[in-house]
Each structure stands twice: as C-alpha cells, then as structure tokens.
PDB file of C-alpha atoms in Angstrom:
ATOM      1  CA  MET Q 161       0.000   0.000   0.000  1.00 48.00           C
ATOM      2  CA  SER Q 162       3.006   2.296  -0.245  1.00 57.00           C
ATOM      3  CA  ASP Q 163       1.545   3.548  -3.540  1.00 90.00           C
ATOM      4  CA  VAL Q 164      -1.489   4.831  -1.597  1.00 93.00           C
ATOM      5  CA  LEU Q 165       0.818   6.758   0.717  1.00 94.00           C
ATOM      6  CA  GLU Q 166       2.721   8.204  -2.240  1.00 95.00           C
ATOM      7  CA  LEU Q 167      -0.579   9.491  -3.660  1.00 96.00           C
ATOM      8  CA  VAL Q 168      -1.571  10.853  -0.247  1.00 97.00           C
ATOM      9  CA  GLU Q 169       1.722  12.717   0.147  1.00 96.00           C
ATOM     10  CA  ALA Q 170       1.353  14.132  -3.361  1.00 96.00           C
ATOM     11  CA  ARG Q 171      -2.156  15.393  -2.503  1.00 97.00           C
ATOM     12  CA  LEU Q 172      -0.866  17.003   0.708  1.00 97.00           C
ATOM     13  CA  ARG Q 173       1.968  18.699  -1.186  1.00 96.00           C
ATOM     14  CA  THR Q 174      -0.463  19.990  -3.821  1.00 96.00           C
ATOM     15  CA  ALA Q 175      -2.760  21.452  -1.161  1.00 95.00           C
ATOM     16  CA  LEU Q 176      -0.241  22.637   1.442  1.00 96.00           C
ATOM     17  CA  GLY Q 177       3.123  22.974  -0.351  1.00 95.00           C
ATOM     18  CA  ALA Q 178       6.347  21.208   0.580  1.00 96.00           C
ATOM     19  CA  PRO Q 179       6.666  20.072   4.191  1.00 96.00           C
ATOM     20  CA  ASP Q 180       9.429  21.812   6.136  1.00 94.00           C
ATOM     21  CA  ALA Q 181       9.826  18.913   8.588  1.00 93.00           C
ATOM     22  CA  ARG Q 182       8.703  15.327   9.080  1.00 93.00           C
ATOM     23  CA  ALA Q 183       8.941  12.776  11.857  1.00 91.00           C
ATOM     24  CA  ALA Q 184       8.172   9.074  11.968  1.00 90.00           C
ATOM     25  CA  VAL Q 185       6.763   7.070  14.862  1.00 86.00           C
ATOM     26  CA  THR Q 186       6.331   3.307  15.008  1.00 84.00           C
ATOM     27  CA  PHE Q 187       4.283   1.591  17.671  1.00 78.00           C
ATOM     28  CA  LEU Q 188       4.637  -2.115  18.425  1.00 74.00           C
ATOM     29  CA  GLY Q 189       2.437  -4.091  16.068  1.00 72.00           C
ATOM     30  CA  THR Q 190       1.503  -1.155  13.825  1.00 76.00           C
ATOM     31  CA  ASP Q 191       2.655   0.348  10.557  1.00 83.00           C
ATOM     32  CA  ARG Q 192       4.892   3.410  10.666  1.00 89.00           C
ATOM     33  CA  ILE Q 193       3.088   6.739  10.970  1.00 94.00           C
ATOM     34  CA  GLU Q 194       4.732   9.930   9.767  1.00 95.00           C
ATOM     35  CA  VAL Q 195       3.695  13.458  10.663  1.00 96.00           C
ATOM     36  CA  LEU Q 196       4.492  16.164   8.127  1.00 97.00           C
ATOM     37  CA  ARG Q 197       4.792  19.816   9.152  1.00 97.00           C
ATOM     38  CA  PHE Q 198       3.792  22.629   6.801  1.00 97.00           C
ATOM     39  CA  ALA Q 199       4.469  26.235   7.850  1.00 94.00           C
ATOM     40  CA  ASP Q 200       3.031  29.125   5.877  1.00 88.00           C
ATOM     41  CA  ASP Q 201       2.309  32.755   6.730  1.00 86.00           C
ATOM     42  CA  GLY Q 202       2.121  32.334  10.518  1.00 91.00           C
ATOM     43  CA  VAL Q 203       0.094  29.130  10.366  1.00 95.00           C
ATOM     44  CA  VAL Q 204       1.482  25.648  11.028  1.00 97.00           C
ATOM     45  CA  ARG Q 205      -0.274  22.541   9.750  1.00 97.00           C
ATOM     46  CA  TYR Q 206       0.522  19.007  10.836  1.00 97.00           C
ATOM     47  CA  ALA Q 207      -0.701  16.131   8.666  1.00 98.00           C
ATOM     48  CA  THR Q 208      -0.391  12.419   9.338  1.00 97.00           C
ATOM     49  CA  LEU Q 209       0.878  10.058   6.661  1.00 96.00           C
ATOM     50  CA  GLY Q 210       0.363   6.332   7.138  1.00 95.00           C
ATOM     51  CA  MET Q 211      -3.085   6.057   8.681  1.00 95.00           C
ATOM     52  CA  SER Q 212      -4.626   5.570   5.228  1.00 94.00           C
ATOM     53  CA  ALA Q 213      -2.333   2.689   4.227  1.00 92.00           C
ATOM     54  CA  GLN Q 214      -4.956   0.255   5.540  1.00 90.00           C
ATOM     55  CA  PRO Q 215      -8.731   0.732   5.599  1.00 92.00           C
ATOM     56  CA  MET Q 216     -10.355   1.225   8.977  1.00 91.00           C
ATOM     57  CA  SER Q 217     -12.548  -1.726   9.846  1.00 83.00           C
ATOM     58  CA  ASP Q 218     -15.611  -2.244  12.000  1.00 73.00           C
ATOM     59  CA  PRO Q 219     -14.362  -3.500  15.369  1.00 67.00           C
ATOM     60  CA  THR Q 220     -17.314  -5.939  15.504  1.00 68.00           C
ATOM     61  CA  ALA Q 221     -16.441  -7.540  12.138  1.00 69.00           C
ATOM     62  CA  VAL Q 222     -15.172 -11.111  12.385  1.00 66.00           C
ATOM     63  CA  VAL Q 223     -12.654 -10.575   9.573  1.00 69.00           C
ATOM     64  CA  ALA Q 224     -11.313  -7.196   8.461  1.00 70.00           C
ATOM     65  CA  ASP Q 225     -11.625  -6.465   4.744  1.00 72.00           C
ATOM     66  CA  PRO Q 226      -8.084  -5.726   3.476  1.00 73.00           C
ATOM     67  CA  LEU Q 227      -9.364  -3.453   0.672  1.00 79.00           C
ATOM     68  CA  ARG Q 228     -12.737  -1.936   1.539  1.00 85.00           C
ATOM     69  CA  GLY Q 229     -13.364   0.468   4.362  1.00 86.00           C
ATOM     70  CA  PRO Q 230     -12.881   4.144   5.145  1.00 93.00           C
ATOM     71  CA  ARG Q 231      -9.396   5.615   4.850  1.00 95.00           C
ATOM     72  CA  ALA Q 232      -8.264   8.867   6.397  1.00 97.00           C
ATOM     73  CA  GLU Q 233      -5.394  11.084   7.438  1.00 97.00           C
ATOM     74  CA  LEU Q 234      -5.527  13.745  10.167  1.00 98.00           C
ATOM     75  CA  VAL Q 235      -4.746  17.463   9.766  1.00 98.00           C
ATOM     76  CA  LEU Q 236      -4.212  19.899  12.652  1.00 97.00           C
ATOM     77  CA  THR Q 237      -3.857  23.650  12.051  1.00 97.00           C
ATOM     78  CA  VAL Q 238      -2.515  26.102  14.665  1.00 96.00           C
ATOM     79  CA  ARG Q 239      -1.049  29.595  14.747  1.00 95.00           C
ATOM     80  CA  GLY Q 240       2.728  29.410  14.805  1.00 91.00           C
ATOM     81  CA  GLY Q 241       5.057  30.917  17.395  1.00 87.00           C
ATOM     82  CA  ARG Q 242       2.632  31.009  20.337  1.00 87.00           C
ATOM     83  CA  ALA Q 243       3.447  27.587  21.841  1.00 90.00           C
ATOM     84  CA  ASP Q 244       5.758  24.620  21.352  1.00 93.00           C
ATOM     85  CA  THR Q 245       3.241  22.894  19.087  1.00 93.00           C
ATOM     86  CA  ASP Q 246       5.904  20.756  17.394  1.00 93.00           C
ATOM     87  CA  LYS Q 247       5.588  18.454  20.419  1.00 93.00           C
ATOM     88  CA  VAL Q 248       2.177  17.436  19.002  1.00 94.00           C
ATOM     89  CA  LEU Q 249       3.893  15.019  16.607  1.00 92.00           C
ATOM     90  CA  ARG Q 250       3.747  11.997  18.918  1.00 90.00           C
ATOM     91  CA  PRO Q 251       0.142  12.582  20.094  1.00 94.00           C
ATOM     92  CA  LEU Q 252      -0.920  12.954  16.442  1.00 95.00           C
ATOM     93  CA  ALA Q 253       0.827   9.701  15.544  1.00 93.00           C
ATOM     94  CA  VAL Q 254      -0.937   7.999  18.473  1.00 91.00           C
ATOM     95  CA  LEU Q 255      -4.307   9.214  17.180  1.00 94.00           C
ATOM     96  CA  ALA Q 256      -3.454   8.115  13.626  1.00 94.00           C
ATOM     97  CA  ALA Q 257      -2.502   4.648  14.895  1.00 91.00           C
ATOM     98  CA  SER Q 258      -5.741   4.236  16.884  1.00 90.00           C
ATOM     99  CA  PRO Q 259      -7.609   2.422  14.067  1.00 90.00           C
ATOM    100  CA  GLN Q 260      -4.864  -0.230  13.988  1.00 85.00           C
ATOM    101  CA  VAL Q 261      -4.315  -0.383  17.749  1.00 83.00           C
ATOM    102  CA  GLU Q 262      -7.862  -0.022  19.063  1.00 84.00           C
ATOM    103  CA  GLY Q 263      -9.922  -1.032  16.037  1.00 83.00           C
ATOM    104  CA  VAL Q 264     -11.835   2.262  15.938  1.00 85.00           C
ATOM    105  CA  ILE Q 265     -13.191   4.052  12.889  1.00 90.00           C
ATOM    106  CA  VAL Q 266     -12.248   7.743  12.985  1.00 95.00           C
ATOM    107  CA  ALA Q 267     -15.052   9.809  11.471  1.00 95.00           C
ATOM    108  CA  PRO Q 268     -16.393  13.385  11.610  1.00 96.00           C
ATOM    109  CA  GLY Q 269     -18.061  14.152  14.940  1.00 96.00           C
ATOM    110  CA  ALA Q 270     -15.838  11.779  16.903  1.00 95.00           C
ATOM    111  CA  SER Q 271     -13.738  12.784  19.885  1.00 95.00           C
ATOM    112  CA  LEU Q 272     -10.186  11.501  20.194  1.00 94.00           C
ATOM    113  CA  ASP Q 273      -8.420  11.814  23.543  1.00 94.00           C
ATOM    114  CA  VAL Q 274      -4.711  11.393  24.220  1.00 91.00           C
ATOM    115  CA  GLY Q 275      -5.032  11.832  28.002  1.00 91.00           C
ATOM    116  CA  ASP Q 276      -2.204  14.376  28.192  1.00 94.00           C
ATOM    117  CA  PRO Q 277      -1.753  17.911  26.852  1.00 96.00           C
ATOM    118  CA  LEU Q 278      -1.341  17.889  23.068  1.00 96.00           C
ATOM    119  CA  TRP Q 279       1.847  19.968  23.523  1.00 95.00           C
ATOM    120  CA  PRO Q 280       3.586  21.537  26.571  1.00 94.00           C
ATOM    121  CA  GLY Q 281       1.229  23.977  28.277  1.00 91.00           C
ATOM    122  CA  ALA Q 282      -1.684  23.128  25.994  1.00 94.00           C
ATOM    123  CA  PRO Q 283      -5.137  23.421  27.572  1.00 94.00           C
ATOM    124  CA  PHE Q 284      -6.266  20.571  25.288  1.00 96.00           C
ATOM    125  CA  THR Q 285      -6.055  16.799  25.758  1.00 95.00           C
ATOM    126  CA  SER Q 286      -8.494  15.827  23.026  1.00 96.00           C
ATOM    127  CA  VAL Q 287      -9.680  16.824  19.580  1.00 97.00           C
ATOM    128  CA  LEU Q 288     -12.966  16.935  17.720  1.00 98.00           C
ATOM    129  CA  VAL Q 289     -12.831  15.370  14.259  1.00 97.00           C
ATOM    130  CA  ALA Q 290     -14.367  17.860  11.797  1.00 96.00           C
ATOM    131  CA  GLU Q 291     -15.822  17.406   8.314  1.00 94.00           C
ATOM    132  CA  PRO Q 292     -13.268  16.918   5.508  1.00 94.00           C
ATOM    133  CA  GLY Q 293     -13.113  18.624   2.134  1.00 81.00           C
ATOM    134  CA  GLY Q 294     -12.208  22.194   2.971  1.00 84.00           C
ATOM    135  CA  LEU Q 295      -8.434  22.382   3.167  1.00 88.00           C
ATOM    136  CA  VAL Q 296      -7.418  19.149   1.413  1.00 95.00           C
ATOM    137  CA  GLU Q 297      -9.817  17.481  -1.016  1.00 94.00           C
ATOM    138  CA  ASP Q 298     -10.603  13.770  -0.735  1.00 95.00           C
ATOM    139  CA  LEU Q 299      -8.244  11.546  -2.702  1.00 95.00           C
ATOM    140  CA  GLU Q 300     -10.104   9.117  -4.963  1.00 95.00           C
ATOM    141  CA  LEU Q 301      -8.456   5.700  -5.295  1.00 93.00           C
ATOM    142  CA  ASP Q 302      -9.012   2.933  -7.834  1.00 91.00           C
ATOM    143  CA  GLU Q 303     -11.934   0.585  -7.174  1.00 88.00           C
ATOM    144  CA  PRO Q 304     -12.601  -1.154  -4.873  1.00 90.00           C
ATOM    145  CA  LEU Q 305     -10.634   1.142  -2.520  1.00 91.00           C
ATOM    146  CA  ASP Q 306     -12.508   3.868  -0.655  1.00 93.00           C
ATOM    147  CA  PRO Q 307     -11.233   7.449  -1.039  1.00 95.00           C
ATOM    148  CA  VAL Q 308      -8.814   8.920   1.480  1.00 96.00           C
ATOM    149  CA  ARG Q 309     -10.429  11.689   3.517  1.00 97.00           C
ATOM    150  CA  PHE Q 310      -8.322  14.387   5.180  1.00 98.00           C
ATOM    151  CA  LEU Q 311      -9.991  15.007   8.529  1.00 97.00           C
ATOM    152  CA  PRO Q 312      -9.383  18.351  10.298  1.00 97.00           C
ATOM    153  CA  LEU Q 313      -8.815  18.142  14.051  1.00 98.00           C
ATOM    154  CA  LEU Q 314     -10.155  20.847  16.385  1.00 97.00           C
ATOM    155  CA  PRO Q 315      -8.508  20.875  19.842  1.00 97.00           C
ATOM    156  CA  MET Q 316     -10.932  20.716  22.790  1.00 97.00           C
ATOM    157  CA  THR Q 317     -10.458  21.581  26.444  1.00 96.00           C
ATOM    158  CA  PRO Q 318     -11.565  18.861  28.900  1.00 96.00           C
ATOM    159  CA  ASN Q 319     -14.720  20.886  29.702  1.00 95.00           C
ATOM    160  CA  GLU Q 320     -15.563  21.276  26.003  1.00 97.00           C
ATOM    161  CA  ALA Q 321     -15.046  17.538  25.474  1.00 96.00           C
ATOM    162  CA  ALA Q 322     -17.371  16.728  28.375  1.00 95.00           C
ATOM    163  CA  TRP Q 323     -19.981  19.205  27.096  1.00 96.00           C
ATOM    164  CA  LYS Q 324     -19.716  17.717  23.595  1.00 96.00           C
ATOM    165  CA  ARG Q 325     -20.406  14.208  24.974  1.00 95.00           C
ATOM    166  CA  VAL Q 326     -23.723  15.480  26.338  1.00 96.00           C
ATOM    167  CA  HIS Q 327     -24.809  17.915  23.615  1.00 96.00           C
ATOM    168  CA  GLY Q 328     -23.063  16.613  20.487  1.00 96.00           C
ATOM    169  CA  ALA Q 329     -20.422  17.835  18.042  1.00 96.00           C
ATOM    170  CA  ASP Q 330     -22.741  20.137  16.079  1.00 96.00           C
ATOM    171  CA  ALA Q 331     -23.817  21.975  19.244  1.00 96.00           C
ATOM    172  CA  LEU Q 332     -20.188  22.521  20.296  1.00 97.00           C
ATOM    173  CA  GLN Q 333     -19.193  23.785  16.852  1.00 96.00           C
ATOM    174  CA  GLU Q 334     -22.195  26.144  16.828  1.00 96.00           C
ATOM    175  CA  ARG Q 335     -21.132  27.471  20.267  1.00 96.00           C
ATOM    176  CA  TRP Q 336     -17.572  28.037  19.027  1.00 97.00           C
ATOM    177  CA  LEU Q 337     -18.955  29.916  16.030  1.00 96.00           C
ATOM    178  CA  ARG Q 338     -21.349  32.016  18.109  1.00 95.00           C
ATOM    179  CA  HIS Q 339     -18.547  33.102  20.458  1.00 95.00           C
ATOM    180  CA  GLY Q 340     -16.034  33.751  17.650  1.00 95.00           C
ATOM    181  CA  THR Q 341     -13.603  31.161  19.049  1.00 96.00           C
ATOM    182  CA  ASP Q 342     -10.207  31.139  17.344  1.00 96.00           C
ATOM    183  CA  LEU Q 343      -9.758  27.381  17.000  1.00 96.00           C
ATOM    184  CA  ARG Q 344      -6.216  27.879  15.665  1.00 96.00           C
ATOM    185  CA  ASP Q 345      -5.020  29.627  18.839  1.00 96.00           C
ATOM    186  CA  PRO Q 346      -2.823  27.023  20.603  1.00 96.00           C
ATOM    187  CA  LEU Q 347      -3.344  28.758  23.967  1.00 94.00           C
ATOM    188  CA  ARG Q 348      -7.033  29.708  23.746  1.00 95.00           C
ATOM    189  CA  SER Q 349      -9.294  29.308  26.738  1.00 93.00           C
ATOM    190  CA  GLY Q 350     -12.423  27.198  26.630  1.00 93.00           C
ATOM    191  CA  VAL Q 351     -15.628  28.578  25.164  1.00 93.00           C
ATOM    192  CA  PRO Q 352     -18.312  29.638  27.707  1.00 91.00           C
ATOM    193  CA  LEU Q 353     -20.573  26.635  28.281  1.00 88.00           C
ATOM    194  CA  ASP Q 354     -23.129  27.958  30.748  1.00 84.00           C
ATOM    195  CA  ASP Q 355     -25.068  30.528  28.703  1.00 71.00           C
TER     196      ASP Q 355
END
C-alpha cells in the first residue's frame, strides 16, 4: 500500500506545499506513521501520513476487509510561534494509529483523547474530528478502494469535550462559532458553556 501513501503525500503537497519537517513514529504491532509539518504565513499545519495505508474496519467484524473500508489522514492547524506545538507530533501519531491499535473508525463528529496535553502547556487533551473537504480534497483511489479523507482536528479543552459528549459535536461547533472562538489559537481558553 506504499503507492497509496505516495498518492496521499502528493495530494498534501499539492494542497499545502512542501513540508518543512517530518517525523516518523512506530508503535509495536503497527505500521509506521509519519507526521508532516507545513508552515506558511504564521500558520502551522501538521498532517499524518500512514493512517490511510490500511482501511479502517468495523471492530465488531469477524474478519477485516483488506481493501474496503474508510481511509483517512488527520490534519491539525494552529497559529505558529505562540506555543511549542511541534511536540504534538507523537500525540498525532498515536491518534493516527488508533484504528490499527484499538480497532476504531475515525469519522467526523468523533472525539479523540490522548489523556495528556497535546503539547507543553496546551489546555487541550483531546480533539474533535471535523468534516473533511475544505483544506485538502478527498483523494479518490481505484476501485474497490474507498477514497482517502483528510480530517481536520479541532482541539478541545476537557470541559468542552465533556460538554460535547452530552450535547453533540454540532452543538459545540455552533457554540464556538457564536462566540467567535479562534480554533487555531494554541493557547485559547475554553468557550463559555453555561449561557
């Protein structure tokens, strides 16, 4: 499936330019996950590369289909220079490996939690998976392979994550919008949740 990853990297380069850094992480029993860093005009984007090599499979399925199933990579966007966000590489790789390790399907509306700050001093330990298609277009693959979707990640404070579990992803995103929350600010405080 290295040809899939070559196509994915080409799509990322077309959408985001050439990466200025990359790091690889391998977890026991999983394929290698790379995280590419793209810096442009005060904004830093981190994109995983490797999650889409295998399709995500239903954890209740008796046998995983080696070809069919959703494929995705993760993209995180933050404002540069405000925090040591480059330390997010390992947490991002952990999230990208979760379909292989935990048998989960990562899809829009899901919450992913790493249990620790995403980077030193970060008020976030989890992310909300947003809808794809805005920054990086889906990558169509030859049949019978599903397309690769590039899923944006929106960092959440622990209180936002708890509120989202009760009220849902759409309600949290609407609240962020209503309060003008800068979701790219790596040091932002949580959105008001009691009004």
